[in-house]
CSV table of C-alpha atoms in Angstrom, one decimal:
chain,number,residue,atom,x,y,z
A,51,MET,CA,-90.7,186.2,-90.6
A,52,ARG,CA,-88.9,183.1,-89.1
A,53,ASP,CA,-86.3,185.6,-87.6
A,54,ARG,CA,-89.0,187.5,-85.9
A,55,TYR,CA,-90.5,184.3,-84.5
A,56,ARG,CA,-87.2,183.2,-83.3
A,57,ARG,CA,-86.5,186.5,-81.5
A,58,ARG,CA,-90.0,186.6,-79.7
A,59,LEU,CA,-89.4,183.1,-78.6
A,60,PHE,CA,-86.0,184.0,-77.1
A,61,VAL,CA,-87.5,187.0,-75.5
A,62,ASN,CA,-90.3,184.9,-74.2
A,63,ARG,CA,-88.0,182.4,-72.7
A,64,PHE,CA,-85.6,184.8,-71.1
A,65,ASN,CA,-88.2,186.8,-69.2
A,66,LEU,CA,-89.6,183.3,-68.0
A,67,VAL,CA,-86.3,182.2,-66.9
A,68,MET,CA,-85.6,185.6,-65.2
A,69,SER,CA,-89.0,185.6,-63.6
A,70,LEU,CA,-88.4,182.1,-62.1
A,71,ALA,CA,-85.0,183.0,-61.0
A,72,THR,CA,-86.2,186.1,-59.3
A,73,MET,CA,-89.0,184.1,-57.6
A,74,ALA,CA,-86.4,181.6,-56.5
A,75,PHE,CA,-84.1,184.2,-55.2
A,76,GLY,CA,-87.0,185.6,-52.9
A,77,MET,CA,-88.0,182.1,-51.9
A,78,ILE,CA,-84.4,181.2,-50.7
A,79,PHE,CA,-84.4,184.1,-48.2
A,80,LEU,CA,-87.9,183.3,-47.0
A,81,PHE,CA,-87.0,179.5,-46.4
A,82,TRP,CA,-83.8,180.7,-44.7
A,83,ILE,CA,-85.7,183.0,-42.2
A,84,LEU,CA,-88.0,180.1,-41.5
A,85,PHE,CA,-85.2,177.7,-41.1
A,86,ILE,CA,-83.2,179.9,-38.6
A,87,LEU,CA,-86.5,180.6,-36.7
A,88,PHE,CA,-87.5,176.8,-36.5
A,89,ARG,CA,-83.7,176.0,-35.6
A,90,ASP,CA,-83.2,178.5,-32.9
A,91,GLY,CA,-86.9,178.5,-31.7
A,92,VAL,CA,-87.6,174.8,-31.1
A,93,SER,CA,-85.1,174.6,-28.4
A,94,ALA,CA,-87.2,176.3,-25.9
A,95,LEU,CA,-90.5,175.0,-27.1
A,96,SER,CA,-92.2,172.8,-24.3
A,97,ALA,CA,-95.2,172.7,-22.1
A,98,THR,CA,-93.8,175.2,-19.5
A,99,LEU,CA,-93.6,177.9,-22.3
A,100,PHE,CA,-97.4,178.1,-22.1
A,101,THR,CA,-97.8,177.6,-18.4
A,102,GLU,CA,-94.9,179.8,-16.7
A,103,MET,CA,-94.3,183.5,-16.6
A,104,THR,CA,-91.5,185.2,-18.1
A,105,PRO,CA,-88.5,184.4,-15.9
A,106,PRO,CA,-85.8,186.5,-14.4
A,107,PRO,CA,-82.2,185.9,-16.0
A,108,GLY,CA,-80.9,182.7,-15.4
A,109,SER,CA,-84.1,181.1,-14.2
A,110,ALA,CA,-86.4,178.7,-16.1
A,111,GLY,CA,-89.7,180.2,-17.4
A,112,GLY,CA,-92.1,180.6,-20.1
A,113,LEU,CA,-94.2,183.1,-21.9
A,114,LEU,CA,-97.7,182.7,-20.5
A,115,ASN,CA,-98.3,186.2,-19.4
A,116,PRO,CA,-97.2,187.9,-22.6
A,117,ILE,CA,-99.3,185.2,-24.6
A,118,VAL,CA,-102.4,185.9,-22.7
A,119,GLY,CA,-101.7,189.7,-23.0
A,120,SER,CA,-101.3,189.6,-26.7
A,121,LEU,CA,-104.5,187.6,-27.1
A,122,ILE,CA,-106.4,190.2,-24.8
A,123,LEU,CA,-105.0,193.1,-26.7
A,124,THR,CA,-105.6,191.5,-30.2
A,125,ALA,CA,-109.3,190.5,-29.2
A,126,LEU,CA,-110.0,193.9,-27.9
A,127,ALA,CA,-108.5,195.7,-31.0
A,128,ILE,CA,-110.7,193.6,-33.3
A,129,LEU,CA,-113.7,194.2,-31.2
A,130,ILE,CA,-113.1,198.2,-31.3
A,131,GLY,CA,-111.9,198.2,-35.1
A,132,THR,CA,-114.0,195.7,-37.0
A,133,PRO,CA,-117.4,197.3,-36.3
A,134,ILE,CA,-115.9,200.9,-37.3
A,135,GLY,CA,-114.2,199.3,-40.3
A,136,ILE,CA,-117.4,197.5,-41.5
A,137,LEU,CA,-119.6,200.6,-40.9
A,138,ALA,CA,-117.2,202.8,-42.8
A,139,GLY,CA,-116.9,200.3,-45.6
A,140,THR,CA,-120.5,199.9,-46.0
A,141,TYR,CA,-121.1,203.6,-46.3
A,142,MET,CA,-118.5,203.9,-49.0
A,143,ALA,CA,-119.8,201.0,-51.0
A,144,GLU,CA,-123.6,201.2,-50.4
A,145,TYR,CA,-124.6,204.7,-49.4
A,146,GLY,CA,-121.9,207.1,-50.7
A,147,ARG,CA,-120.4,205.2,-53.6
A,148,TYR,CA,-120.4,208.4,-55.6
A,149,ASP,CA,-119.9,211.1,-53.0
A,150,ARG,CA,-117.0,213.5,-52.7
A,151,LEU,CA,-116.6,212.4,-49.1
A,152,THR,CA,-116.1,208.7,-49.9
A,153,THR,CA,-113.1,209.8,-52.2
A,154,VAL,CA,-111.6,211.7,-49.4
A,155,VAL,CA,-112.0,208.9,-46.8
A,156,ARG,CA,-110.6,206.3,-49.4
A,157,PHE,CA,-107.8,208.5,-49.9
A,158,ILE,CA,-107.0,209.0,-45.9
A,159,ASN,CA,-107.7,205.1,-45.7
A,160,ASP,CA,-105.1,204.4,-48.1
A,161,ILE,CA,-102.6,206.8,-46.2
A,162,LEU,CA,-103.4,204.7,-43.0
A,163,LEU,CA,-102.8,201.4,-44.6
A,164,SER,CA,-99.3,202.4,-45.4
A,165,ALA,CA,-98.6,204.6,-42.3
A,166,PRO,CA,-95.6,203.3,-40.2
A,167,SER,CA,-97.1,201.7,-36.9
A,168,ILE,CA,-94.7,203.8,-34.7
A,169,VAL,CA,-96.6,206.8,-35.9
A,170,ILE,CA,-99.8,205.4,-34.8
A,171,GLY,CA,-98.3,204.6,-31.6
A,172,LEU,CA,-97.0,208.2,-30.9
A,173,PHE,CA,-100.5,209.4,-31.9
A,174,ILE,CA,-102.2,207.3,-29.3
A,175,TYR,CA,-99.4,208.3,-26.8
A,176,GLU,CA,-100.3,212.0,-27.2
A,177,ILE,CA,-104.3,211.5,-27.1
A,178,MET,CA,-104.4,208.7,-24.4
A,179,VAL,CA,-101.2,207.9,-22.4
A,180,ALA,CA,-99.9,211.5,-21.8
A,181,PRO,CA,-103.3,212.7,-20.7
A,182,MET,CA,-103.8,209.6,-18.3
A,183,GLY,CA,-100.5,210.0,-17.0
A,184,HIS,CA,-99.5,206.1,-17.3
A,185,PHE,CA,-99.1,203.4,-19.7
A,186,SER,CA,-102.2,201.1,-20.1
A,187,GLY,CA,-103.4,198.0,-22.0
A,188,LEU,CA,-106.4,200.1,-23.3
A,189,ALA,CA,-104.1,202.5,-25.0
A,190,GLY,CA,-102.4,199.6,-26.7
A,191,ALA,CA,-105.6,198.1,-27.9
A,192,VAL,CA,-106.8,201.4,-29.3
A,193,ALA,CA,-103.4,201.7,-31.2
A,194,LEU,CA,-103.8,198.2,-32.6
A,195,ALA,CA,-107.5,199.1,-33.6
A,196,VAL,CA,-106.3,202.1,-35.5
A,197,ILE,CA,-104.1,199.7,-37.5
A,198,VAL,CA,-107.3,197.2,-38.0
A,199,ILE,CA,-109.6,199.9,-39.2
A,200,PRO,CA,-108.2,200.6,-42.6
A,201,VAL,CA,-107.6,196.9,-43.4
A,202,VAL,CA,-111.2,196.2,-42.7
A,203,VAL,CA,-112.6,199.3,-44.4
A,204,ARG,CA,-110.7,198.2,-47.7
A,205,THR,CA,-111.8,194.6,-47.6
A,206,THR,CA,-115.6,195.6,-46.7
A,207,GLU,CA,-115.7,198.1,-49.4
A,208,ASP,CA,-114.1,195.8,-52.1
A,209,MET,CA,-116.3,192.8,-51.2
A,210,LEU,CA,-119.5,194.7,-51.2
A,211,LEU,CA,-118.8,196.2,-54.6
A,212,LEU,CA,-118.4,192.8,-56.0
A,213,VAL,CA,-122.1,192.1,-55.1
A,214,PRO,CA,-124.1,192.3,-58.1
A,215,ASN,CA,-126.6,195.1,-58.3
A,216,PRO,CA,-129.5,192.8,-59.6
A,217,LEU,CA,-129.4,191.2,-56.1
A,218,ARG,CA,-130.0,194.6,-54.7
A,219,GLU,CA,-132.6,195.4,-57.2
A,220,ALA,CA,-134.5,192.1,-56.6
A,221,ALA,CA,-134.5,192.5,-53.0
A,222,THR,CA,-135.8,196.2,-53.4
A,223,ALA,CA,-138.5,195.1,-55.6
A,224,LEU,CA,-139.8,192.6,-52.8
A,225,GLY,CA,-140.3,195.8,-50.5
A,226,MET,CA,-137.1,195.6,-48.5
A,227,SER,CA,-135.7,198.8,-47.1
A,228,ARG,CA,-132.1,199.9,-48.1
A,229,ALA,CA,-130.8,198.8,-44.7
A,230,VAL,CA,-132.5,195.3,-44.7
A,231,VAL,CA,-131.1,194.8,-48.3
A,232,ILE,CA,-127.7,195.5,-47.1
A,233,ARG,CA,-128.0,193.4,-43.9
A,234,LYS,CA,-130.0,190.5,-45.3
A,235,VAL,CA,-128.5,190.3,-49.0
A,236,CYS,CA,-125.2,192.3,-49.4
A,237,TYR,CA,-123.5,191.3,-46.0
A,238,ARG,CA,-124.6,187.5,-46.7
A,239,ALA,CA,-123.1,187.6,-50.2
A,240,ALA,CA,-119.8,189.3,-48.9
A,241,GLN,CA,-119.4,187.6,-45.5
A,242,THR,CA,-116.6,185.2,-46.7
A,243,GLY,CA,-114.5,188.2,-48.1
A,244,MET,CA,-115.3,190.4,-45.1
A,245,LEU,CA,-114.1,187.7,-42.8
A,246,THR,CA,-111.0,187.2,-44.8
A,247,GLY,CA,-110.4,190.9,-44.2
A,248,VAL,CA,-110.8,190.5,-40.5
A,249,LEU,CA,-108.2,187.7,-40.5
A,250,LEU,CA,-105.8,189.7,-42.4
A,251,ALA,CA,-106.2,192.4,-39.9
A,252,VAL,CA,-105.4,190.0,-37.1
A,253,ALA,CA,-102.3,188.9,-39.0
A,254,ARG,CA,-101.3,192.5,-39.4
A,255,ILE,CA,-101.3,193.5,-35.7
A,256,SER,CA,-100.2,190.1,-34.1
A,257,GLY,CA,-96.6,190.9,-34.6
A,258,GLU,CA,-96.7,194.8,-33.9
A,259,THR,CA,-94.2,196.0,-31.4
A,260,ALA,CA,-93.6,199.8,-32.0
A,261,PRO,CA,-97.2,201.0,-31.1
A,262,LEU,CA,-97.2,198.8,-27.9
A,263,LEU,CA,-93.9,200.3,-26.7
A,264,PHE,CA,-95.6,203.8,-26.6
A,265,THR,CA,-99.0,202.8,-25.2
A,266,ALA,CA,-99.2,199.3,-23.3
A,267,LEU,CA,-95.5,199.2,-22.6
A,268,ASN,CA,-94.8,195.9,-20.9
A,269,ASN,CA,-95.3,193.9,-17.7
A,270,GLN,CA,-93.1,191.2,-16.5
A,271,PHE,CA,-95.8,189.7,-14.2
A,272,TRP,CA,-99.1,188.5,-14.7
A,273,SER,CA,-101.6,191.2,-15.5
A,274,VAL,CA,-105.0,191.4,-17.1
A,275,ASP,CA,-105.7,195.1,-15.9
A,276,LEU,CA,-106.4,197.1,-18.9
A,277,ASN,CA,-105.7,200.5,-16.8
A,278,GLY,CA,-102.3,199.5,-16.4
A,279,PRO,CA,-99.2,198.2,-18.4
A,280,MET,CA,-99.9,194.9,-19.9
A,281,PRO,CA,-97.3,192.3,-21.2
A,282,SER,CA,-97.4,191.4,-24.9
A,283,LEU,CA,-95.4,188.8,-26.9
A,284,PRO,CA,-94.0,191.1,-29.4
A,285,VAL,CA,-92.7,193.6,-26.9
A,286,VAL,CA,-91.2,190.5,-24.8
A,287,ILE,CA,-89.4,189.3,-27.8
A,288,PHE,CA,-87.9,192.9,-28.6
A,289,GLN,CA,-86.5,193.1,-25.0
A,290,PHE,CA,-85.5,189.5,-24.7
A,291,ALA,CA,-83.9,189.4,-28.1
A,292,LEU,CA,-81.7,192.7,-27.0
A,293,SER,CA,-80.7,191.2,-23.7
A,294,PRO,CA,-77.2,189.6,-23.2
A,295,TYR,CA,-78.9,186.5,-21.4
A,296,GLY,CA,-78.9,183.2,-23.4
A,297,ASP,CA,-82.1,182.0,-21.7
A,298,TRP,CA,-83.9,185.1,-22.5
A,299,GLN,CA,-82.8,185.0,-26.1
A,300,SER,CA,-83.9,181.5,-26.5
A,301,LEU,CA,-87.3,182.4,-25.3
A,302,ALA,CA,-87.3,185.3,-27.8
A,303,TRP,CA,-86.6,183.0,-30.7
A,304,THR,CA,-89.3,180.7,-29.6
A,305,GLY,CA,-91.9,183.7,-29.3
A,306,ALA,CA,-91.0,184.7,-32.7
A,307,LEU,CA,-91.6,181.2,-34.0
A,308,ILE,CA,-95.0,181.2,-32.3
A,309,ILE,CA,-95.9,184.6,-34.0
A,310,THR,CA,-94.5,183.5,-37.4
A,311,PHE,CA,-96.6,180.2,-37.5
A,312,THR,CA,-99.9,182.0,-36.2
A,313,VAL,CA,-99.6,184.7,-38.9
A,314,LEU,CA,-98.9,181.9,-41.4
A,315,ALA,CA,-101.9,180.0,-40.4
A,316,LEU,CA,-104.0,183.0,-40.5
A,317,SER,CA,-102.8,183.9,-43.9
A,318,ILE,CA,-103.4,180.5,-45.2
A,319,THR,CA,-106.9,180.4,-43.7
A,320,ALA,CA,-107.6,183.8,-45.2
A,321,ARG,CA,-106.4,182.5,-48.7
A,322,ALA,CA,-108.4,179.4,-48.3
A,323,LEU,CA,-111.5,181.3,-47.5
A,324,ALA,CA,-111.0,183.7,-50.5
A,325,ALA,CA,-110.4,180.6,-52.8
A,326,SER,CA,-113.7,179.0,-51.4
A,327,ARG,CA,-115.6,182.3,-52.3
A,328,LYS,CA,-114.4,182.1,-55.9
A,329,GLU,CA,-115.3,178.5,-56.3
A,330,SER,CA,-118.8,179.2,-54.9
């Protein structure tokens, strides 16, 4: 009996040590990446970064136009993808919870969640860019919206399924229609989790480069025209990092630092909202 206890204690301690070692191994690379980003990205971090356009080689400049372009594309993608995702998730959780169509939609949604973004970019290129005959910011926003939709669908469905059925039954007993129950009761109970899903979708698309290369392309000048090529921070980072010019590479590191800390802030906010929902 004592030998069995000692063996189980040894196995427990061995697994604990291996788990901690594996976690430490992964954290070392994470902090290594953050350290390199901070070391190489801080050098070009200044006020001019947010007030001047992308420069030609050998000149001083900033990242104003790609930052504004990324904000426009991200905001438009969220405006397009969020309503579609919320409506689809609502149908799957409230109206068609046990329908065969819901099973099919959930399966397709899971495929889109793991689909390579470059495939989505090629798809939007074929249905929008090629027929229009030119690249456009609108096509880039639609490509990002396709990435947003499955994230919002999954979080909306999961959050609505967590709403207790007695809340729905009590609201129905008071004479509310199903649509009013969903809008006044279910959405209010699940709003924190749904907002978390939207923030995660923003973090998901903020660093996407591949779909924008096939849709919005890039623009080295100031442009807010959605019917033409638009600048974006991920594409500028990609192009500047591959260039042989030191000043462009420095701006690329700084842009990568901005995106990294933006995604980090969004992820922390999403986790804080999720934690506050659990406490409430």
